[in-house]
Tab-separated table of C-alpha atoms in Angstrom:
chain	number	residue	atom	x	y	z
A	1	MET	CA	126.430	60.829	77.862
A	2	LYS	CA	130.213	60.933	78.154
A	3	PHE	CA	132.150	58.537	80.411
A	4	PHE	CA	135.825	58.768	81.345
A	5	ILE	CA	137.050	55.284	82.302
A	6	ILE	CA	139.994	54.749	84.667
A	7	PRO	CA	140.921	51.057	84.950
A	8	ASN	CA	143.474	49.721	87.417
A	9	MET	CA	145.438	47.578	84.992
A	10	THR	CA	147.364	45.908	87.830
A	11	ARG	CA	144.172	44.082	88.848
A	12	GLU	CA	143.952	40.667	87.221
A	13	ASN	CA	140.343	41.038	86.117
A	14	ALA	CA	140.393	44.759	85.341
A	15	PRO	CA	141.256	44.553	81.600
A	16	SER	CA	138.440	42.092	80.835
A	17	VAL	CA	135.900	43.924	83.012
A	18	THR	CA	136.910	47.212	81.358
A	19	MET	CA	136.377	45.657	77.926
A	20	ASP	CA	132.870	44.654	78.973
A	21	VAL	CA	132.169	48.146	80.363
A	22	ILE	CA	133.275	49.738	77.087
A	23	LYS	CA	131.098	47.401	75.021
A	24	GLU	CA	128.082	48.046	77.219
A	25	LEU	CA	128.467	51.837	77.102
A	26	LEU	CA	129.014	51.902	73.347
A	27	ALA	CA	125.904	49.739	72.878
A	28	LEU	CA	124.020	52.398	74.852
A	29	ASP	CA	125.256	55.074	72.379
A	30	CYS	CA	127.528	56.694	74.963
A	31	ARG	CA	130.863	58.326	74.304
A	32	VAL	CA	133.858	56.710	75.976
A	33	PHE	CA	136.997	58.617	76.955
A	34	MET	CA	140.288	57.106	78.135
A	35	ASP	CA	143.757	58.399	78.884
A	36	SER	CA	146.120	58.177	75.914
A	37	SER	CA	148.411	55.831	77.869
A	38	LEU	CA	145.734	53.119	77.513
A	39	LYS	CA	145.540	53.243	73.734
A	40	THR	CA	147.745	50.174	73.360
A	41	ALA	CA	145.416	48.099	75.532
A	42	PHE	CA	142.082	49.375	74.201
A	43	GLY	CA	142.916	50.902	70.835
A	44	ASP	CA	140.900	48.246	68.983
A	45	PHE	CA	137.811	50.263	69.883
A	46	ALA	CA	137.774	52.954	67.185
A	47	GLU	CA	134.932	54.748	68.992
A	48	ILE	CA	137.043	55.580	72.078
A	49	THR	CA	138.475	59.086	72.405
A	50	PHE	CA	142.023	58.971	73.749
A	51	ASP	CA	143.625	62.136	75.090
A	52	GLU	CA	145.340	63.563	78.151
A	53	GLN	CA	143.494	62.905	81.388
A	54	LYS	CA	143.143	66.570	82.366
A	55	PHE	CA	141.257	67.421	79.177
A	56	LEU	CA	138.953	64.410	79.303
A	57	LEU	CA	138.063	64.854	82.976
A	58	ASN	CA	136.929	68.380	82.249
A	59	SER	CA	134.605	67.378	79.418
A	60	CYS	CA	133.114	64.094	80.672
A	61	ASP	CA	129.825	63.661	82.549
A	62	ILE	CA	130.789	60.717	84.750
A	63	VAL	CA	134.082	59.172	85.864
A	64	VAL	CA	134.163	55.352	85.914
A	65	SER	CA	136.729	53.505	88.009
A	66	VAL	CA	137.348	49.803	87.402
A	67	GLY	CA	139.302	48.022	90.128
A	68	GLY	CA	139.087	47.822	93.911
A	69	ASP	CA	138.656	50.267	96.784
A	70	GLY	CA	142.189	51.647	96.396
A	71	SER	CA	141.501	52.401	92.738
A	72	PHE	CA	138.185	54.005	93.658
A	73	ILE	CA	139.799	56.293	96.237
A	74	ASN	CA	142.367	57.574	93.731
A	75	ALA	CA	139.711	58.079	91.054
A	76	ALA	CA	137.382	59.787	93.543
A	77	LYS	CA	139.983	62.455	94.236
A	78	LEU	CA	140.283	63.197	90.521
A	79	ALA	CA	136.510	63.231	90.131
A	80	THR	CA	136.045	65.528	93.129
A	81	GLU	CA	138.676	67.973	91.892
A	82	ASN	CA	136.740	68.206	88.623
A	83	ASN	CA	133.271	68.229	90.231
A	84	LYS	CA	132.231	64.936	88.605
A	85	PRO	CA	130.346	61.962	90.088
A	86	LEU	CA	132.161	58.625	90.295
A	87	LEU	CA	130.862	55.211	89.271
A	88	CYS	CA	132.811	52.330	90.855
A	89	ILE	CA	132.886	48.911	89.183
A	90	ASN	CA	134.463	46.047	91.082
A	91	ALA	CA	137.266	44.061	89.463
A	92	GLY	CA	138.809	43.039	92.779
A	93	LYS	CA	137.592	41.283	95.919
A	94	LEU	CA	135.901	43.135	98.795
A	95	ALA	CA	135.440	46.624	97.308
A	96	TYR	CA	133.077	48.203	99.836
A	97	LEU	CA	132.723	51.247	97.569
A	98	ALA	CA	131.700	49.345	94.444
A	99	CYS	CA	128.444	50.420	92.809
A	100	LEU	CA	128.402	47.451	90.447
A	101	GLU	CA	130.029	44.041	90.247
A	102	GLY	CA	131.545	42.840	86.991
A	103	ASP	CA	128.495	40.687	86.245
A	104	GLU	CA	125.999	43.540	86.756
A	105	LEU	CA	126.960	45.772	83.841
A	106	ARG	CA	123.464	45.529	82.354
A	107	LEU	CA	122.512	48.032	85.064
A	108	LEU	CA	124.611	50.696	83.328
A	109	SER	CA	121.505	51.520	81.318
A	110	GLY	CA	120.098	52.993	84.523
A	111	VAL	CA	123.005	55.434	84.668
A	112	VAL	CA	122.384	56.537	81.083
A	113	LYS	CA	118.703	57.044	81.925
A	114	LYS	CA	119.775	58.956	85.047
A	115	GLU	CA	117.988	56.466	87.256
A	116	TYR	CA	120.493	56.751	90.075
A	117	ILE	CA	121.322	58.774	93.152
A	118	THR	CA	124.635	60.186	94.305
A	119	GLU	CA	125.941	59.596	97.799
A	120	LYS	CA	127.981	62.443	99.236
A	121	ARG	CA	130.940	61.135	101.215
A	122	MET	CA	132.712	63.276	103.792
A	123	MET	CA	136.399	64.026	103.243
A	124	LEU	CA	139.183	65.222	105.532
A	125	GLU	CA	141.411	68.246	105.034
A	126	VAL	CA	144.901	67.398	106.265
A	127	SER	CA	147.830	69.790	106.719
A	128	ILE	CA	151.302	69.761	108.231
A	129	LEU	CA	152.190	73.040	109.958
A	130	ASP	CA	155.766	73.941	110.844
A	131	LYS	CA	156.941	75.602	114.065
A	132	ASN	CA	155.684	78.954	112.770
A	133	ASP	CA	152.255	77.568	111.831
A	134	ARG	CA	153.018	77.780	108.129
A	135	ILE	CA	151.387	75.083	105.997
A	136	ILE	CA	154.114	72.969	104.411
A	137	TYR	CA	151.887	70.125	103.206
A	138	HIS	CA	148.189	69.889	102.364
A	139	SER	CA	145.930	67.095	101.135
A	140	ASN	CA	142.312	65.919	101.099
A	141	CYS	CA	141.494	62.369	102.209
A	142	ILE	CA	138.514	60.166	101.518
A	143	ASN	CA	139.594	57.253	103.722
A	144	ASP	CA	142.153	58.228	106.317
A	145	ALA	CA	145.285	60.039	107.423
A	146	VAL	CA	147.887	58.006	109.330
A	147	VAL	CA	150.692	59.333	111.522
A	148	SER	CA	153.347	56.721	112.270
A	149	ARG	CA	157.040	56.139	112.823
A	150	SER	CA	159.430	56.262	109.883
A	151	GLY	CA	162.078	53.586	109.505
A	152	VAL	CA	162.634	51.626	112.726
A	153	ILE	CA	159.441	50.114	114.120
A	154	ARG	CA	159.041	51.233	117.714
A	155	ILE	CA	156.436	52.989	119.794
A	156	MET	CA	156.090	56.741	119.834
A	157	LYS	CA	154.198	59.225	121.963
A	158	LEU	CA	151.415	60.921	120.051
A	159	SER	CA	149.457	63.765	121.600
A	160	VAL	CA	146.042	64.518	120.150
A	161	SER	CA	144.059	67.675	120.845
A	162	CYS	CA	140.490	68.382	119.743
A	163	ASN	CA	139.169	71.904	119.204
A	164	ASN	CA	142.256	73.349	120.950
A	165	ALA	CA	141.782	71.200	124.077
A	166	PRO	CA	143.968	68.196	125.012
A	167	LEU	CA	142.159	64.953	124.162
A	168	ILE	CA	144.449	61.955	124.594
A	169	ASP	CA	148.078	60.822	124.592
A	170	TYR	CA	148.951	57.521	122.955
A	171	MET	CA	152.037	55.390	123.293
A	172	ALA	CA	151.577	53.522	120.044
A	173	ASP	CA	152.987	52.568	116.669
A	174	GLY	CA	150.790	55.226	115.124
A	175	VAL	CA	147.317	56.707	114.956
A	176	ILE	CA	144.664	56.591	112.228
A	177	VAL	CA	142.219	59.443	111.648
A	178	ALA	CA	139.449	58.153	109.414
A	179	THR	CA	136.201	59.227	107.798
A	180	PRO	CA	133.149	56.943	108.019
A	181	THR	CA	134.075	55.731	104.526
A	182	GLY	CA	137.547	54.878	105.814
A	183	SER	CA	136.170	53.033	108.835
A	184	THR	CA	136.112	49.825	106.746
A	185	ALA	CA	139.755	50.242	105.697
A	186	TYR	CA	142.941	50.400	107.827
A	187	SER	CA	141.058	51.468	110.943
A	188	LEU	CA	138.936	48.300	110.833
A	189	SER	CA	142.090	46.184	110.627
A	190	ALA	CA	143.393	48.026	113.701
A	191	GLY	CA	140.271	47.136	115.688
A	192	GLY	CA	138.174	50.217	114.987
A	193	PRO	CA	134.375	50.244	114.571
A	194	VAL	CA	132.438	50.395	111.327
A	195	ILE	CA	130.554	53.680	110.866
A	196	ASP	CA	127.691	54.229	108.458
A	197	PRO	CA	128.806	56.854	105.874
A	198	CYS	CA	125.657	58.869	106.515
A	199	VAL	CA	126.939	59.609	110.050
A	200	GLU	CA	129.356	62.499	109.594
A	201	SER	CA	132.080	61.930	112.141
A	202	ILE	CA	135.820	61.603	112.584
A	203	LEU	CA	137.233	58.310	113.845
A	204	LEU	CA	140.434	58.165	115.884
A	205	THR	CA	142.062	54.719	116.125
A	206	PRO	CA	145.478	53.973	117.665
A	207	VAL	CA	147.739	51.368	116.062
A	208	CYS	CA	149.059	48.819	118.571
A	209	ALA	CA	148.666	51.149	121.547
A	210	HIS	CA	150.856	50.351	124.577
A	211	SER	CA	148.483	51.850	127.115
A	212	VAL	CA	145.462	50.978	129.212
A	213	PHE	CA	143.203	53.044	126.956
A	214	SER	CA	143.559	51.688	123.445
A	215	ARG	CA	140.032	52.049	122.103
A	216	SER	CA	138.887	54.052	119.121
A	217	VAL	CA	137.195	57.398	119.702
A	218	VAL	CA	134.366	58.673	117.487
A	219	LEU	CA	134.233	62.465	117.330
A	220	GLY	CA	131.774	64.901	115.797
A	221	GLY	CA	132.172	65.862	112.179
A	222	ASN	CA	133.035	69.448	113.085
A	223	SER	CA	135.959	68.422	115.286
A	224	GLU	CA	139.362	69.901	114.482
A	225	LEU	CA	142.305	67.739	115.534
A	226	GLU	CA	145.989	68.472	116.017
A	227	ILE	CA	148.545	65.696	116.396
A	228	THR	CA	152.115	66.097	117.610
A	229	HIS	CA	154.787	63.503	118.324
A	230	ASP	CA	157.581	63.331	120.885
A	231	ASN	CA	160.437	63.958	118.419
A	232	SER	CA	162.210	60.777	119.585
A	233	GLY	CA	162.516	59.757	115.947
A	234	GLU	CA	161.215	60.545	112.495
A	235	ALA	CA	157.435	60.536	112.057
A	236	ILE	CA	155.556	60.385	108.773
A	237	LEU	CA	152.095	61.204	107.475
A	238	SER	CA	150.302	59.126	104.842
A	239	CYS	CA	146.980	60.182	103.322
A	240	ASP	CA	144.798	57.478	101.786
A	241	GLY	CA	147.756	55.129	101.611
A	242	GLN	CA	149.740	57.425	99.329
A	243	SER	CA	153.460	58.104	99.581
A	244	ALA	CA	154.434	59.141	103.094
A	245	VAL	CA	155.516	62.679	103.914
A	246	LEU	CA	158.047	63.417	106.648
A	247	ILE	CA	156.741	65.437	109.592
A	248	PRO	CA	159.568	67.841	110.545
A	249	GLU	CA	160.664	68.179	114.155
A	250	GLY	CA	158.350	70.520	116.035
A	251	ALA	CA	155.668	70.401	113.344
A	252	LYS	CA	152.060	69.336	113.894
A	253	VAL	CA	149.402	67.652	111.817
A	254	SER	CA	146.057	69.433	111.511
A	255	ILE	CA	142.973	67.426	110.496
A	256	LYS	CA	139.386	68.603	110.019
A	257	ARG	CA	136.393	68.038	107.795
A	258	SER	CA	136.973	69.186	104.245
A	259	GLN	CA	134.598	71.544	102.485
A	260	ASN	CA	134.689	69.100	99.552
A	261	TYR	CA	132.600	65.958	99.300
A	262	ALA	CA	133.157	62.961	97.040
A	263	SER	CA	130.074	61.969	94.993
A	264	PHE	CA	129.590	58.236	94.478
A	265	ILE	CA	126.913	56.985	92.092
A	266	LYS	CA	124.471	54.453	93.546
A	267	ILE	CA	122.205	52.433	91.243
A	268	LYS	CA	121.063	49.464	93.312
A	269	ASN	CA	118.725	49.679	96.297
A	270	ASP	CA	120.996	47.849	98.735
A	271	THR	CA	121.736	49.672	101.986
A	272	PHE	CA	125.084	50.146	103.698
A	273	ILE	CA	124.199	47.253	106.030
A	274	ASP	CA	123.360	45.044	103.040
A	275	VAL	CA	126.723	45.782	101.463
A	276	LEU	CA	128.561	45.270	104.758
A	277	ASN	CA	126.925	41.897	105.408
A	278	LYS	CA	127.561	40.737	101.844
A	279	LYS	CA	131.224	41.728	101.846
A	280	ILE	CA	132.027	40.381	105.312
A	281	SER	CA	130.141	37.097	104.915
A	282	GLY	CA	131.487	36.624	101.407
């Protein structure tokens, strides 16, 4: 079995955890692939194949991400684009998406034996449309899409419609549109609820709303949202915490369920509630 490993080298524990992952996989007679940029850090392993990421992603069986939830989200997009399942190994702190902790690598033998299941996680398709309804930006999100003010921090009016019907107007610092997976990320920090990933839905959470109605709204998974702002200043869109994109004056943000799903490998028998309780209480 062939594994492409993507470590987040900015995480303090990631290099050592990655070393342990490599040793475990090689002991299981697996092939290990890594991007050529990591040869300096892991070149002591003669068995590793180093090459450009695009070639290795195409030929591997499983993508392995070592880091935290942010690392997992970035790796999941690459894995999804190449139709590969993702195995997440925690080298951070909370890591709601982690399949294994750093001290559970013995369980990798179950992956090699194919004693695992894959969880399909809903994604969002996000576009910016100009005044003529032409798509000028497009992305897929696993966690969330956030519309907020650029530059000066002040409230803005955001109008949200659902399935071509007006839904709600917010006077707020911004609005978060999240998947169930993203409900434990920025939306949770903004006061939103936690949603089990098996419940396909779209979560709408305002950021610091200056209005009587400031609660999150949970919508059906087939909902199609459009968000516009009042043009009183520059607004930006950020997908999964990536670099923000300017929303031109008169443009709108379109958000709906993506046709693509991210596939996360699950080895242990713990439920979503088990993971939630462990992470929150820990």
